[in-house]
Structure formats: C-alpha cells, structure tokens
Short mmCIF file of C-alpha atoms in Angstrom, two decimals:
data_model
loop_
_atom_site.label_atom_id
_atom_site.label_comp_id
_atom_site.label_asym_id
_atom_site.label_seq_id
_atom_site.Cartn_x
_atom_site.Cartn_y
_atom_site.Cartn_z
CA MET Q 1 301.45 55.11 108.05
CA ARG Q 2 299.82 58.05 106.15
CA PRO Q 3 296.71 59.51 107.57
CA SER Q 4 293.80 58.76 105.32
CA VAL Q 5 291.14 61.43 104.07
CA PHE Q 6 288.73 59.88 106.64
CA SER Q 7 290.94 60.36 109.73
CA LEU Q 8 292.01 63.79 108.53
CA SER Q 9 288.45 65.00 108.37
CA ALA Q 10 287.63 63.29 111.62
CA VAL Q 11 290.26 65.36 113.30
CA SER Q 12 289.60 68.63 111.61
CA LEU Q 13 285.82 68.48 112.32
CA GLY Q 14 286.42 67.41 115.88
CA LEU Q 15 288.67 70.39 116.35
CA ALA Q 16 286.39 72.85 114.75
CA PHE Q 17 283.62 71.51 117.16
CA LEU Q 18 285.82 72.10 120.10
CA TYR Q 19 286.97 75.50 119.05
CA GLY Q 20 284.07 76.97 117.05
CA PRO Q 21 282.26 78.26 120.26
CA ILE Q 22 285.31 79.50 122.07
CA VAL Q 23 286.18 81.54 118.88
CA LEU Q 24 282.67 82.91 118.71
CA LEU Q 25 282.82 83.92 122.34
CA ILE Q 26 286.02 85.73 121.98
CA LEU Q 27 284.84 87.42 118.78
CA TYR Q 28 281.67 88.80 120.40
CA SER Q 29 283.61 90.20 123.51
CA PHE Q 30 284.77 92.90 120.97
CA ASN Q 31 281.26 93.56 119.60
CA ASP Q 32 280.01 97.00 120.38
CA SER Q 33 276.35 95.79 120.64
CA ARG Q 34 274.71 93.99 123.54
CA LEU Q 35 273.01 91.57 121.17
CA VAL Q 36 274.86 88.36 120.22
CA THR Q 37 273.56 88.35 116.75
CA VAL Q 38 274.22 91.92 115.73
CA TRP Q 39 277.82 92.85 114.95
CA SER Q 40 277.95 96.60 115.23
CA GLY Q 41 281.67 97.22 115.20
CA PHE Q 42 284.87 96.58 117.11
CA SER Q 43 284.75 98.12 120.71
CA LEU Q 44 286.57 97.55 124.10
CA ARG Q 45 283.72 98.84 125.94
CA TRP Q 46 282.89 95.54 127.69
CA TYR Q 47 286.60 95.46 128.91
CA ARG Q 48 286.20 98.87 130.22
CA ALA Q 49 283.05 97.91 132.05
CA LEU Q 50 284.78 94.96 133.48
CA LEU Q 51 287.49 97.05 135.14
CA GLN Q 52 284.72 99.11 136.89
CA ASP Q 53 283.01 95.89 138.22
CA ARG Q 54 284.09 95.94 141.79
CA GLN Q 55 282.51 92.64 142.56
CA MET Q 56 284.10 90.88 139.61
CA LEU Q 57 287.56 91.94 140.51
CA ASP Q 58 287.02 90.98 144.05
CA ALA Q 59 286.05 87.50 142.94
CA VAL Q 60 289.04 87.27 140.69
CA TRP Q 61 291.27 88.08 143.60
CA THR Q 62 289.54 85.53 145.84
CA THR Q 63 289.87 82.87 143.13
CA ALA Q 64 293.58 83.52 142.52
CA ARG Q 65 294.37 83.23 146.28
CA VAL Q 66 292.28 79.93 146.63
CA GLY Q 67 293.84 78.66 143.39
CA VAL Q 68 297.49 79.30 144.35
CA LEU Q 69 296.97 78.01 147.98
CA SER Q 70 295.24 74.87 147.02
CA ALA Q 71 297.32 74.03 144.11
CA THR Q 72 300.37 74.24 146.40
CA LEU Q 73 298.98 72.10 149.00
CA SER Q 74 297.63 69.42 146.59
CA THR Q 75 301.01 69.25 144.66
CA ILE Q 76 302.82 68.57 147.84
CA LEU Q 77 300.35 65.83 149.04
CA GLY Q 78 299.97 64.57 145.50
CA THR Q 79 303.67 64.14 144.95
CA LEU Q 80 303.98 62.27 148.34
CA ALA Q 81 301.07 60.12 147.20
CA ALA Q 82 302.75 59.47 143.93
CA VAL Q 83 305.97 58.42 145.57
CA ALA Q 84 304.22 56.03 147.97
CA LEU Q 85 302.17 54.47 145.01
CA VAL Q 86 305.20 53.95 142.62
CA ARG Q 87 307.84 53.21 145.10
CA ALA Q 88 306.48 51.52 148.19
CA GLY Q 89 305.37 48.31 146.41
CA ARG Q 90 302.45 46.59 148.20
CA PHE Q 91 301.84 48.10 151.60
CA ARG Q 92 298.79 48.08 153.92
CA GLY Q 93 296.37 50.89 152.85
CA ARG Q 94 297.72 50.98 149.36
CA THR Q 95 294.47 49.81 147.69
CA GLY Q 96 292.60 52.29 150.06
CA LEU Q 97 294.84 55.22 148.91
CA ALA Q 98 294.63 54.47 145.26
CA GLY Q 99 290.94 53.77 145.50
CA MET Q 100 290.19 57.15 147.02
CA ILE Q 101 292.44 58.95 144.44
CA TYR Q 102 290.70 57.26 141.47
CA ALA Q 103 287.31 57.80 143.01
CA THR Q 104 288.00 61.55 143.33
CA LEU Q 105 288.73 61.70 139.51
CA VAL Q 106 285.29 60.54 138.45
CA MET Q 107 283.15 61.55 141.65
CA PRO Q 108 280.38 63.86 140.53
CA GLU Q 109 281.19 67.45 141.99
CA VAL Q 110 277.81 67.73 143.60
CA ILE Q 111 278.54 64.95 145.81
CA LEU Q 112 281.90 66.07 146.65
CA GLY Q 113 280.68 69.59 147.54
CA LEU Q 114 277.75 68.39 149.50
CA SER Q 115 279.74 65.85 151.56
CA LEU Q 116 282.54 68.48 152.30
CA LEU Q 117 279.84 71.04 153.34
CA LEU Q 118 278.33 68.47 155.87
CA LEU Q 119 281.83 67.95 157.27
CA PHE Q 120 282.33 71.69 157.81
CA VAL Q 121 278.99 71.89 159.37
CA ALA Q 122 279.55 68.99 161.50
CA VAL Q 123 282.96 70.32 162.97
CA ASP Q 124 281.26 73.74 163.05
CA VAL Q 125 283.77 75.87 161.05
CA ALA Q 126 282.70 79.12 159.52
CA ARG Q 127 282.50 78.78 155.72
CA GLY Q 128 284.73 81.05 153.69
CA PHE Q 129 288.18 81.36 152.10
CA TRP Q 130 289.72 78.55 154.11
CA THR Q 131 286.87 75.96 153.56
CA VAL Q 132 286.93 76.44 149.83
CA THR Q 133 290.82 75.99 149.75
CA LEU Q 134 290.46 72.86 151.69
CA ALA Q 135 287.83 71.61 149.45
CA HIS Q 136 289.81 72.55 146.25
CA THR Q 137 293.01 70.86 147.75
CA THR Q 138 290.94 67.59 148.14
CA LEU Q 139 289.59 67.85 144.56
CA THR Q 140 292.82 68.49 142.85
CA LEU Q 141 295.01 66.13 145.10
CA ALA Q 142 294.02 63.26 142.89
CA TYR Q 143 294.94 64.87 139.58
CA ALA Q 144 298.29 66.11 140.95
CA THR Q 145 299.04 62.49 142.04
CA VAL Q 146 298.15 61.02 138.64
CA VAL Q 147 300.45 63.56 136.72
CA VAL Q 148 303.35 63.03 139.06
CA GLN Q 149 302.74 59.23 139.19
CA ALA Q 150 302.93 58.88 135.41
CA ARG Q 151 306.40 60.70 135.34
CA LEU Q 152 307.85 58.83 138.46
CA SER Q 153 306.99 55.42 137.09
CA GLY Q 154 309.19 56.26 133.99
CA PHE Q 155 311.94 57.46 136.17
CA ASP Q 156 315.21 55.38 136.46
CA ARG Q 157 315.61 54.57 140.08
CA SER Q 158 319.16 53.44 139.87
CA LEU Q 159 320.21 57.20 139.75
CA GLU Q 160 318.60 57.67 143.16
CA GLU Q 161 320.29 54.36 144.40
CA ALA Q 162 323.75 55.43 143.09
CA ALA Q 163 323.40 58.67 145.15
CA GLN Q 164 322.41 56.54 148.12
CA ASP Q 165 325.32 54.28 147.57
CA LEU Q 166 327.72 57.32 147.56
CA GLY Q 167 326.52 58.09 150.96
CA ALA Q 168 323.46 60.42 150.56
CA PRO Q 169 320.72 59.83 153.00
CA PRO Q 170 317.42 58.88 151.14
CA TRP Q 171 315.65 62.17 151.63
CA ARG Q 172 318.71 63.93 150.32
CA ALA Q 173 318.93 61.49 147.17
CA PHE Q 174 315.29 62.33 146.54
CA LEU Q 175 315.62 66.02 146.88
CA THR Q 176 318.81 66.34 144.89
CA VAL Q 177 318.36 63.53 142.22
CA THR Q 178 314.72 62.53 141.89
CA LEU Q 179 312.88 65.83 142.41
CA PRO Q 180 314.81 67.83 139.78
CA ASN Q 181 314.06 65.08 137.26
CA ILE Q 182 310.38 64.89 137.84
CA ALA Q 183 310.13 68.76 138.34
CA PRO Q 184 308.45 69.23 135.00
CA ALA Q 185 305.53 66.81 135.96
CA VAL Q 186 305.37 68.66 139.48
CA ALA Q 187 304.96 71.97 137.64
CA ALA Q 188 302.46 70.33 135.21
CA ALA Q 189 300.56 69.11 138.23
CA TRP Q 190 300.53 72.53 139.83
CA ILE Q 191 299.29 74.16 136.76
CA LEU Q 192 296.52 71.49 136.44
CA ALA Q 193 295.48 71.98 140.15
CA PHE Q 194 295.48 75.64 139.82
CA THR Q 195 293.39 75.47 136.67
CA LEU Q 196 290.86 73.07 138.06
CA SER Q 197 290.38 75.34 141.19
CA LEU Q 198 290.06 78.40 139.07
CA ASP Q 199 287.34 76.53 137.00
CA ASP Q 200 285.25 74.94 139.80
CA LEU Q 201 281.65 76.32 140.46
CA VAL Q 202 280.08 73.42 142.18
CA ILE Q 203 282.27 72.60 144.96
CA ALA Q 204 282.98 76.23 145.72
CA SER Q 205 279.19 76.98 145.89
CA PHE Q 206 278.68 74.38 148.63
CA THR Q 207 281.85 75.10 150.62
CA SER Q 208 282.21 78.84 150.45
CA GLY Q 209 280.50 81.34 152.60
CA PRO Q 210 279.90 85.17 152.66
CA GLY Q 211 282.78 87.20 151.63
CA ALA Q 212 284.56 84.42 149.73
CA THR Q 213 282.80 84.51 146.34
CA THR Q 214 284.98 82.96 143.74
CA LEU Q 215 285.10 83.98 140.03
CA PRO Q 216 283.05 81.03 138.72
CA MET Q 217 280.33 81.64 141.36
CA ARG Q 218 280.10 85.25 140.22
CA LEU Q 219 280.11 84.35 136.62
CA TYR Q 220 277.35 81.80 137.24
CA SER Q 221 275.22 84.30 138.99
CA GLN Q 222 275.60 86.65 136.04
CA VAL Q 223 275.10 83.83 133.35
CA ARG Q 224 271.77 82.94 135.07
CA LEU Q 225 270.66 86.40 134.02
CA GLY Q 226 271.43 85.84 130.41
CA VAL Q 227 274.21 86.39 127.87
CA ASN Q 228 276.11 89.52 128.60
CA PRO Q 229 279.12 90.79 126.83
CA GLU Q 230 281.02 91.54 129.92
CA ILE Q 231 281.22 87.86 130.68
CA ASN Q 232 282.59 87.29 127.10
CA ALA Q 233 285.24 89.83 127.94
CA ILE Q 234 286.43 88.14 131.17
CA SER Q 235 286.18 84.86 129.66
CA THR Q 236 288.36 86.05 126.74
CA LEU Q 237 290.94 87.35 129.34
CA LEU Q 238 290.90 83.99 131.16
CA ILE Q 239 291.23 81.90 128.06
CA GLY Q 240 294.15 84.04 126.76
CA LEU Q 241 295.78 83.62 130.30
CA VAL Q 242 295.33 79.94 130.50
CA THR Q 243 296.15 79.32 126.87
CA THR Q 244 299.49 81.27 127.28
CA GLY Q 245 300.29 79.37 130.50
CA VAL Q 246 299.60 75.97 129.11
CA ILE Q 247 301.64 76.55 125.86
CA ALA Q 248 304.50 77.94 127.84
CA ALA Q 249 304.56 74.99 130.02
CA TRP Q 250 304.35 72.69 127.16
CA LEU Q 251 307.27 74.40 125.34
CA VAL Q 252 309.41 74.34 128.51
CA GLN Q 253 308.63 70.59 128.95
CA ARG Q 254 309.37 69.83 125.31
CA ARG Q 255 312.80 71.72 125.44
CA ARG Q 256 313.79 69.59 128.46
CA ARG Q 257 312.90 66.44 126.88
CA ALA Q 258 314.72 67.32 123.60
CA MET C 1 314.61 49.59 154.26
CA ARG C 2 314.36 51.93 151.31
CA ARG C 3 310.82 50.71 150.79
CA ASP C 4 309.71 51.47 154.36
CA ARG C 5 310.64 54.97 153.88
CA SER C 6 308.69 55.59 150.61
CA ARG C 7 305.79 54.00 152.44
CA LEU C 8 305.76 56.84 154.95
CA ALA C 9 304.98 59.24 152.00
CA ALA C 10 301.44 57.62 151.99
CA ILE C 11 300.64 58.98 155.52
CA LEU C 12 299.82 62.62 154.82
CA PRO C 13 297.80 62.22 151.65
CA GLY C 14 296.06 59.15 153.08
CA LEU C 15 294.95 61.09 156.15
CA TRP C 16 293.94 63.95 154.08
CA LEU C 17 291.77 61.82 151.74
CA ALA C 18 290.32 59.89 154.63
CA ALA C 19 289.32 63.07 156.62
CA PHE C 20 288.09 65.24 153.66
CA PHE C 21 286.87 62.53 151.07
CA ALA C 22 285.85 59.28 152.68
CA PHE C 23 284.64 60.40 156.07
CA PRO C 24 282.26 63.04 154.74
CA PHE C 25 280.40 60.24 152.81
CA VAL C 26 279.48 58.91 156.25
CA LEU C 27 277.90 62.20 157.21
CA VAL C 28 275.92 62.24 153.93
CA LEU C 29 274.58 58.75 154.70
CA LYS C 30 273.83 59.78 158.24
CA LEU C 31 272.06 62.91 157.24
CA SER C 32 269.94 61.21 154.48
CA LEU C 33 268.53 59.06 157.46
CA SER C 34 267.57 62.22 159.60
CA ASP C 35 264.39 64.15 159.90
CA THR C 36 263.98 67.60 158.28
CA ALA C 37 263.87 70.43 160.64
CA LEU C 38 263.42 74.20 160.14
CA SER C 39 266.53 75.32 161.78
CA VAL C 40 270.11 76.33 160.62
CA PRO C 41 271.55 73.92 159.72
CA PRO C 42 268.16 72.64 158.73
CA TYR C 43 268.30 69.07 160.14
CA THR C 44 267.87 67.60 163.66
CA PRO C 45 270.58 65.52 165.27
CA GLN C 46 274.18 66.28 165.13
CA ILE C 47 276.55 63.55 165.52
CA ASP C 48 276.98 62.28 168.98
CA TRP C 49 279.34 59.38 169.08
CA SER C 50 278.91 58.74 172.63
CA ARG C 51 275.41 57.58 172.41
CA LEU C 52 275.63 55.15 169.50
CA ASN C 53 272.53 53.24 170.51
CA ALA C 54 270.32 56.11 170.57
CA PHE C 55 271.90 57.28 167.28
CA ILE C 56 271.06 54.08 165.61
CA ALA C 57 267.53 54.09 166.99
CA GLY C 58 267.02 57.62 165.64
CA LEU C 59 267.73 56.61 162.07
CA ASP C 60 264.75 56.47 160.03
CA VAL C 61 264.19 55.98 156.29
CA GLU C 62 261.39 58.64 156.02
CA THR C 63 263.37 60.68 153.48
CA TYR C 64 263.92 57.77 151.25
CA ALA C 65 260.27 56.88 151.55
CA ARG C 66 259.42 60.38 150.39
CA LEU C 67 261.89 60.08 147.42
CA VAL C 68 260.42 56.72 146.26
CA ALA C 69 256.88 58.08 146.52
CA ASP C 70 257.54 61.09 144.42
CA ARG C 71 257.87 60.43 140.65
CA LEU C 72 260.06 63.42 140.10
CA TYR C 73 263.06 61.65 141.71
CA LEU C 74 262.59 58.45 139.78
CA ASP C 75 262.17 60.43 136.58
CA ALA C 76 265.34 62.43 137.30
CA TRP C 77 267.25 59.13 137.95
CA VAL C 78 266.07 57.62 134.65
CA SER C 79 266.79 60.58 132.59
CA SER C 80 270.29 61.13 134.25
CA LEU C 81 271.28 57.62 133.01
CA ARG C 82 269.67 58.06 129.79
CA ILE C 83 271.30 61.36 129.00
CA ALA C 84 274.76 60.21 130.28
CA GLY C 85 274.38 57.13 128.33
CA THR C 86 273.44 58.78 124.97
CA ALA C 87 276.20 61.34 125.46
CA THR C 88 278.78 58.64 126.08
CA LEU C 89 277.72 56.80 122.83
CA LEU C 90 278.01 59.94 120.82
CA LEU C 91 281.44 60.73 122.48
CA LEU C 92 282.60 57.32 121.37
CA LEU C 93 281.40 57.84 117.78
CA ILE C 94 283.01 61.28 117.61
CA GLY C 95 286.12 60.66 119.93
CA TYR C 96 287.21 57.19 118.26
CA PRO C 97 287.71 58.69 114.78
CA MET C 98 289.58 61.60 116.25
CA ALA C 99 291.86 59.63 118.52
CA TYR C 100 292.36 57.19 115.51
CA GLY C 101 293.23 60.07 113.17
CA ILE C 102 295.64 61.64 115.52
CA ALA C 103 297.48 58.35 116.27
CA ARG C 104 297.89 57.96 112.54
CA CYS C 105 299.82 61.31 112.05
CA ALA C 106 303.49 61.57 112.15
CA PRO C 107 304.87 62.25 115.60
CA PRO C 108 305.38 66.18 115.59
CA ALA C 109 301.88 66.71 114.23
CA ARG C 110 300.55 64.12 116.76
CA HIS C 111 301.86 66.06 119.77
CA ALA C 112 300.47 69.30 118.47
CA LEU C 113 297.04 67.71 117.87
CA VAL C 114 296.90 66.14 121.22
CA MET C 115 297.76 69.50 122.78
CA ALA C 116 294.99 71.08 120.68
CA VAL C 117 292.47 68.50 121.90
CA VAL C 118 293.51 69.20 125.55
CA LEU C 119 293.68 73.03 125.34
CA PRO C 120 289.90 73.52 125.65
CA PHE C 121 289.72 71.40 128.73
CA TRP C 122 292.08 73.86 130.46
CA THR C 123 289.73 76.81 129.73
CA SER C 124 286.79 77.14 132.07
CA PHE C 125 284.06 74.57 131.86
CA LEU C 126 281.37 77.13 132.82
CA ILE C 127 282.60 79.50 130.08
CA ARG C 128 282.62 76.76 127.43
CA ILE C 129 279.04 76.00 128.30
CA TYR C 130 278.02 79.56 128.40
CA ALA C 131 279.29 79.99 125.01
CA TRP C 132 276.75 77.59 123.73
CA ILE C 133 273.79 79.68 125.19
CA ALA C 134 274.56 82.41 122.79
CA ILE C 135 274.67 79.86 119.88
CA LEU C 136 271.55 77.92 120.76
CA LYS C 137 269.17 80.65 122.22
CA PRO C 138 265.98 81.47 120.14
CA ALA C 139 267.70 84.64 118.77
CA GLY C 140 271.02 83.22 118.81
CA LEU C 141 273.86 82.67 116.27
CA LEU C 142 272.55 79.29 115.02
CA ASN C 143 269.20 80.68 114.13
CA ALA C 144 270.69 83.71 112.47
CA ALA C 145 272.91 81.47 110.49
CA LEU C 146 269.95 79.12 109.47
CA ALA C 147 267.86 82.25 108.55
CA LYS C 148 270.76 83.34 106.41
CA LEU C 149 270.47 79.96 104.44
CA GLY C 150 266.83 80.32 104.28
CA LEU C 151 266.08 77.35 106.62
CA PRO C 152 263.46 77.35 109.41
CA ALA C 153 264.72 78.26 112.92
CA VAL C 154 265.30 75.49 115.65
CA ASN C 155 264.63 75.88 119.27
CA LEU C 156 267.38 73.83 120.96
CA LEU C 157 268.08 75.82 124.15
CA ASN C 158 266.37 74.21 127.21
CA THR C 159 265.92 70.95 125.67
CA GLU C 160 267.49 67.38 126.48
CA ALA C 161 269.19 67.75 123.01
CA ALA C 162 271.10 70.79 124.15
CA VAL C 163 272.16 69.05 127.36
CA ILE C 164 273.55 66.12 125.40
CA LEU C 165 275.31 68.54 122.86
CA GLY C 166 276.89 70.26 125.96
CA LEU C 167 277.98 67.16 127.56
CA VAL C 168 279.62 65.88 124.45
CA TYR C 169 281.32 69.17 123.89
CA ALA C 170 282.63 69.47 127.46
CA TYR C 171 283.69 65.98 127.84
CA LEU C 172 285.23 65.24 124.35
CA PRO C 173 288.85 65.66 125.58
CA PHE C 174 288.18 62.99 128.20
CA MET C 175 287.13 60.61 125.59
CA VAL C 176 289.88 61.33 123.11
CA LEU C 177 292.82 60.94 125.40
CA PRO C 178 292.45 57.56 126.75
CA LEU C 179 291.59 56.16 123.25
CA TYR C 180 294.49 57.96 121.90
CA ALA C 181 296.75 56.47 124.53
CA VAL C 182 295.81 52.99 123.53
CA LEU C 183 295.82 53.44 119.78
CA GLU C 184 299.13 55.32 119.71
CA ARG C 185 300.89 52.36 121.67
CA GLN C 186 299.51 49.81 119.14
CA ASP C 187 302.00 48.10 116.96
CA GLY C 188 301.28 49.10 113.37
CA ARG C 189 302.67 45.88 111.95
CA LEU C 190 299.60 43.95 113.28
CA VAL C 191 297.42 45.68 110.83
CA GLU C 192 299.92 45.46 108.09
CA ALA C 193 300.05 41.64 108.76
CA ALA C 194 296.27 41.45 108.35
CA ARG C 195 296.41 43.48 105.25
CA ASP C 196 299.11 41.27 103.79
CA LEU C 197 297.06 38.33 104.39
CA GLY C 198 294.41 39.87 102.27
CA SER C 199 292.19 41.56 104.71
CA PRO C 200 290.40 44.70 103.42
CA PRO C 201 291.12 47.93 105.46
CA PHE C 202 287.88 48.07 107.21
CA ARG C 203 287.97 44.30 108.27
CA ALA C 204 291.68 44.75 109.42
CA PHE C 205 290.32 47.60 111.56
CA TRP C 206 287.39 45.75 112.91
CA THR C 207 289.18 42.48 113.56
CA VAL C 208 292.55 43.76 114.84
CA THR C 209 292.72 47.56 115.76
CA PHE C 210 289.36 47.84 117.45
CA PRO C 211 289.42 44.74 119.71
CA LEU C 212 292.88 45.92 120.93
CA SER C 213 291.64 49.19 121.75
CA LEU C 214 288.87 48.08 124.02
CA PRO C 215 290.55 49.08 127.24
CA GLY C 216 290.87 52.57 125.98
CA VAL C 217 287.24 52.47 125.02
CA ALA C 218 286.28 51.25 128.58
CA ALA C 219 288.45 53.86 130.17
CA GLY C 220 287.06 56.69 128.08
CA ALA C 221 283.49 55.66 128.57
CA LEU C 222 283.70 55.30 132.27
CA LEU C 223 285.67 58.61 132.74
CA CYS C 224 282.84 60.38 130.81
CA PHE C 225 279.85 58.46 132.01
CA ILE C 226 280.26 58.66 135.68
CA PRO C 227 280.75 62.46 136.22
CA MET C 228 278.25 63.22 133.40
CA ALA C 229 275.51 61.24 135.30
CA GLY C 230 275.85 63.67 138.15
CA GLU C 231 276.52 66.84 136.02
CA PHE C 232 275.05 69.99 137.28
CA VAL C 233 276.28 72.92 135.20
CA VAL C 234 275.38 71.48 131.73
CA PRO C 235 271.72 70.55 132.46
CA ASP C 236 271.33 73.73 134.64
CA LEU C 237 272.46 76.20 131.75
CA LEU C 238 271.31 74.37 128.65
CA GLY C 239 268.39 72.11 129.95
CA GLY C 240 265.99 74.60 131.22
CA SER C 241 263.48 73.60 133.79
CA GLU C 242 262.27 70.65 131.92
CA THR C 243 265.52 68.56 132.06
CA LEU C 244 265.85 66.72 135.27
CA MET C 245 269.15 65.21 136.22
CA LEU C 246 270.20 63.98 139.73
CA GLY C 247 273.09 66.52 140.07
CA ARG C 248 270.51 69.19 139.58
CA VAL C 249 268.03 67.71 141.89
CA ILE C 250 270.68 67.64 144.62
CA TRP C 251 271.49 71.15 143.99
CA THR C 252 267.91 72.34 143.95
CA GLU C 253 267.03 70.45 147.21
CA PHE C 254 270.08 71.89 148.90
CA PHE C 255 270.04 75.65 147.79
CA ALA C 256 266.36 76.40 146.81
CA ASN C 257 264.32 73.97 149.17
CA ARG C 258 266.88 73.83 151.93
CA ASP C 259 266.01 70.29 152.33
CA TRP C 260 269.35 68.73 153.42
CA PRO C 261 268.22 65.28 154.07
CA ALA C 262 266.55 65.09 150.77
CA ALA C 263 269.76 66.43 149.11
CA SER C 264 271.81 63.73 150.89
CA ALA C 265 269.39 60.94 150.13
CA VAL C 266 269.51 61.66 146.48
CA ALA C 267 273.20 61.93 146.76
CA VAL C 268 273.46 58.39 148.43
CA ALA C 269 271.16 57.14 145.42
CA LEU C 270 273.42 58.72 142.97
CA LEU C 271 276.50 57.35 144.47
CA ALA C 272 275.02 53.76 144.96
CA THR C 273 274.15 53.79 141.19
CA LEU C 274 277.56 54.84 140.18
CA LEU C 275 279.38 52.49 142.63
CA ALA C 276 279.72 49.70 140.18
CA PRO C 277 281.13 52.03 137.38
CA ILE C 278 283.55 53.53 139.82
CA LEU C 279 284.69 50.31 140.91
CA LEU C 280 285.19 49.16 137.27
CA PHE C 281 287.17 52.41 136.56
CA GLU C 282 289.45 51.70 139.45
CA ARG C 283 290.16 48.23 138.47
CA GLN C 284 290.91 49.55 134.86
CA GLN C 285 293.30 52.20 136.21
CA ALA C 286 295.01 49.90 138.55
CA LYS C 287 295.74 47.58 135.41
CA VAL C 288 296.84 50.41 133.24
CA LEU C 289 299.41 51.50 135.73
CA ARG C 290 300.75 48.13 136.59
#
C-alpha cells in the first residue's frame, strides 16, 4: 500500500492548515512592533512585559493549582469508572454511568458551566478556587475514563487472576499487577485532564468567583480588547510547554511498548 | 465474586457524576420555569423540597413564552444548526482525505502523523482561535498577503464564514481521529479483491472502503456537530455581533443581561435539540467498545 499523490497532498495541506496559524502566532510573539502586519525586528520585549504583568502571573498560578488538583481527582475517579465499565460486566447502573460519561464528552460547555453554577448557588457555596476545581474534575473525568478504558480493555486479565490464584487479595493483585501495566494510560489520562483544565474558559467563567481568575479567563478579557503581542508571548510559552510535555509522554509510552 | 468487587469501583465516579453532572440539569430545568427577579441570585424561588405541591404550582412557562415571541432566539437556533451543520460537512470533506492519507502510510510515519494531527488539540483552544483574529482582521496578515499579490482585500472577521472557518480549524482533530481509527483497521485485501475483479480505483473506494468507514463518519460527525452547535468561544471571537449562536445567547443572557431564567430556558432548548444526536453518539460509542 503506497500512499498516492492525492493522499499525500491531502495530509500535507491539512497539516499546513492546522499549523499555519500557530506558527504565525509564535513568530509574531518575537516581533518588536505592536502591529501584526509589520515586522520590525526580533525582540523579547513582550516576554519582558509578561514577567511584569502581576495579574497574568497570578492567573497562571491559579490555573496550575486548579489543573493539578482537578486532573488528579478526575484520574482517580476515571480509573475507577474504567475498571467498573471494563471489568464488572453488566450491572445495575452501568448504562447510567456510561451514558453520563459519553454525554460529558460532547456536552456544550455553556450548558455544563451554567448547570454547575446553579448547583453551587443552590447549595450556597462561595464561588472560587474550589468550585472551579470541582467543575473541572467533572469535565475531565469522562476523558480520563475513556483513555484508561481503552488500555484496560486490551489488558490480559489472566495475569491478575494468576496473582490471585497465588494468594494475593484482589486489591493487591490490582495494585501490583494491573496498575503498573495500565500506568502509561493513567499518566496519559492525567496529562489530558490537566491540559483540558488549563484550556477551559467557559466552565471556569461560570463557576469561578473573585480571586480565582484562571489564565484563559485573563487571556479572554485581553483578547476582547484586540490583538496584543503579550498574548502571543504567553501563548508561545504555553504551546512550548504543552508540546514538550506531550512529545515526552509519547516517547515514554513508545519505549514501553517497544 | 471477583465481578462483584469491580462493580464497587463504579460507586464513587457514579455518585460524582450524578451529583455534579445529572442533578444540575434538574436545576436548570427548574430555573427555566421560574420568574425573573432583580436580586442576587437574580431569580425568585430557591428549591424547597418539603413543599412539592406549591413548587409545582409555582412553575410557569413565562420565560419560554418570551423566548418563542422574540425572533432573536429562533434565529439563533436556526443559525446554530446551520453553522454547525455546514462546519460538519466541511470537516468531513477535509478530514476524510487526511485520515485516508494517514491510514495509507507505513506504520512509523502513520504514528508520527496521527501525533501531528492531535498535537494542536493539546494547545489552548482560545489561543488557536485568537491566532485567526490576527490573520482575518481587516489590517491583518491575510489582507497583507493579498495586497502583495495585487488582489483585493477581503473582510472576513466578524462574519459567519469566519465562524465556520474557526470551527473547522478547531475541531479538525476530532474529525480525523475517529475516521482514521476506522480506516486503519480496514482489511486492505478487500480493496485489492475489488481491484483484481476489475474495479477502477475510485469505484473500489466508493463501493468498498467508504461504506465500511461509515461508523467512523458517524462518530466523527456527531463528536463535532454536538459541541459545535453550543459553541461559545468561536462565534464570540470571530463572529462579531452579527453571528447569533445559542451558546453565545446563553452566555449573554447570563453575564450581560443577568437574566438567569432566560439563560436556563435557552440551555434547555439547546439540550432538547441535541438530545437525539447525543443518544445516537452514546449508542455508537457503546457499539465501538463492545
């Protein structure tokens, strides 16, 4: 099966479409001029401006905390859900659980955000760091489940059964045999959950309160004012960070498989 | 015995989703049936479970009547579906050849290409849409490039076309991946057999490859269409004030007009519209994983 000229050009055009805008964005973060269309020389001034932007740095810190906490919670819950869905066969509530998980994947964020906000208002909790974290855990739980589920359903169960036959209690067989085997998927689920949390504007806007402005919320209020090279600078840093992380995770997973 | 244990793992995530995903929808529905009031929070009744009868008697459809009477909401509903539908078709037209091309490559290149398609998805959605503002705005990069070529300038920013472009751009990985998953698994010998029997390449594709890839087409289309219909960021940043979409209407009712019942009623309408596609998507996923 050799790729034809048609498929090669479809793939390369598609990738050019995907990467073109990102490359331009990165390029113009090093532009000395404030104008997008005028290139007036290489400069790091927007990065320097960024370092002095107290509000932006606060937002980065908030986002990082929300991301780490919600990703950890949702990975734990998602792994549990995956275990139940793959292992437990048919049980009462399975359809409900699976239904809620797949519905989260496609649910428009505006609806999720609004409904969670109403919940927080109904139980009368102050909105802020914790409510965003809870909301993000709910959003990313479904993605974490799907990632772990894919790996778990390919895992040979007889290994765990062997451990149990040798006298290990089920929880111990799971922790010492199964978990190390699905660890790359659990790590991938965590990274995915973290990235989604890092990325979310809509749900955070609904569920956050004063003092817990996340980075996308901050970026959004800046973007509304127009194109600003400082946003290009922080975007470039984010893209660099995420790209490095994802490629590293991919290489680790590949080496394991090989 | 062993089965019973793994069943227990469902308890925590199940309770979590019931409390933070399913139950809040009840509140949205409830609020959409309440009166608007100028207070914080800006709506009248809190939930009082002890007086269920009074509660039911207190429900009224005033908010919905208001929505039906105002053309704005109907227009937003129609254009949400039109925009998401157009974008889904374009995504199929662009995503299918890409997925097909990738599935045709040798395995090492294939993995790298899948990675390359997925990578932009990991970088911020907001940032990727923001990047298009610099390209599309009147004094932006696109018009600068057109001027160099001696072509007339185009004004795309704040149009429906820009919204569709942004949606296609942002959701392309979600279209390519399910299509690729189906095409990659396909047995290449089936096409070879068709070719050996004298079928020209396109016909072999149209009668063998394409029908077999329909589950992927359905999965990709649903995975993109449903969230796109309620999308907020893309119409807000690229669509200007002219482009009405339901996601944006909910946002405006909530944050700008502080009309929570209206925001809830629009959310209920959106959800009701998407219910059938969501159920289809769920059936599809359940089938794929079995």
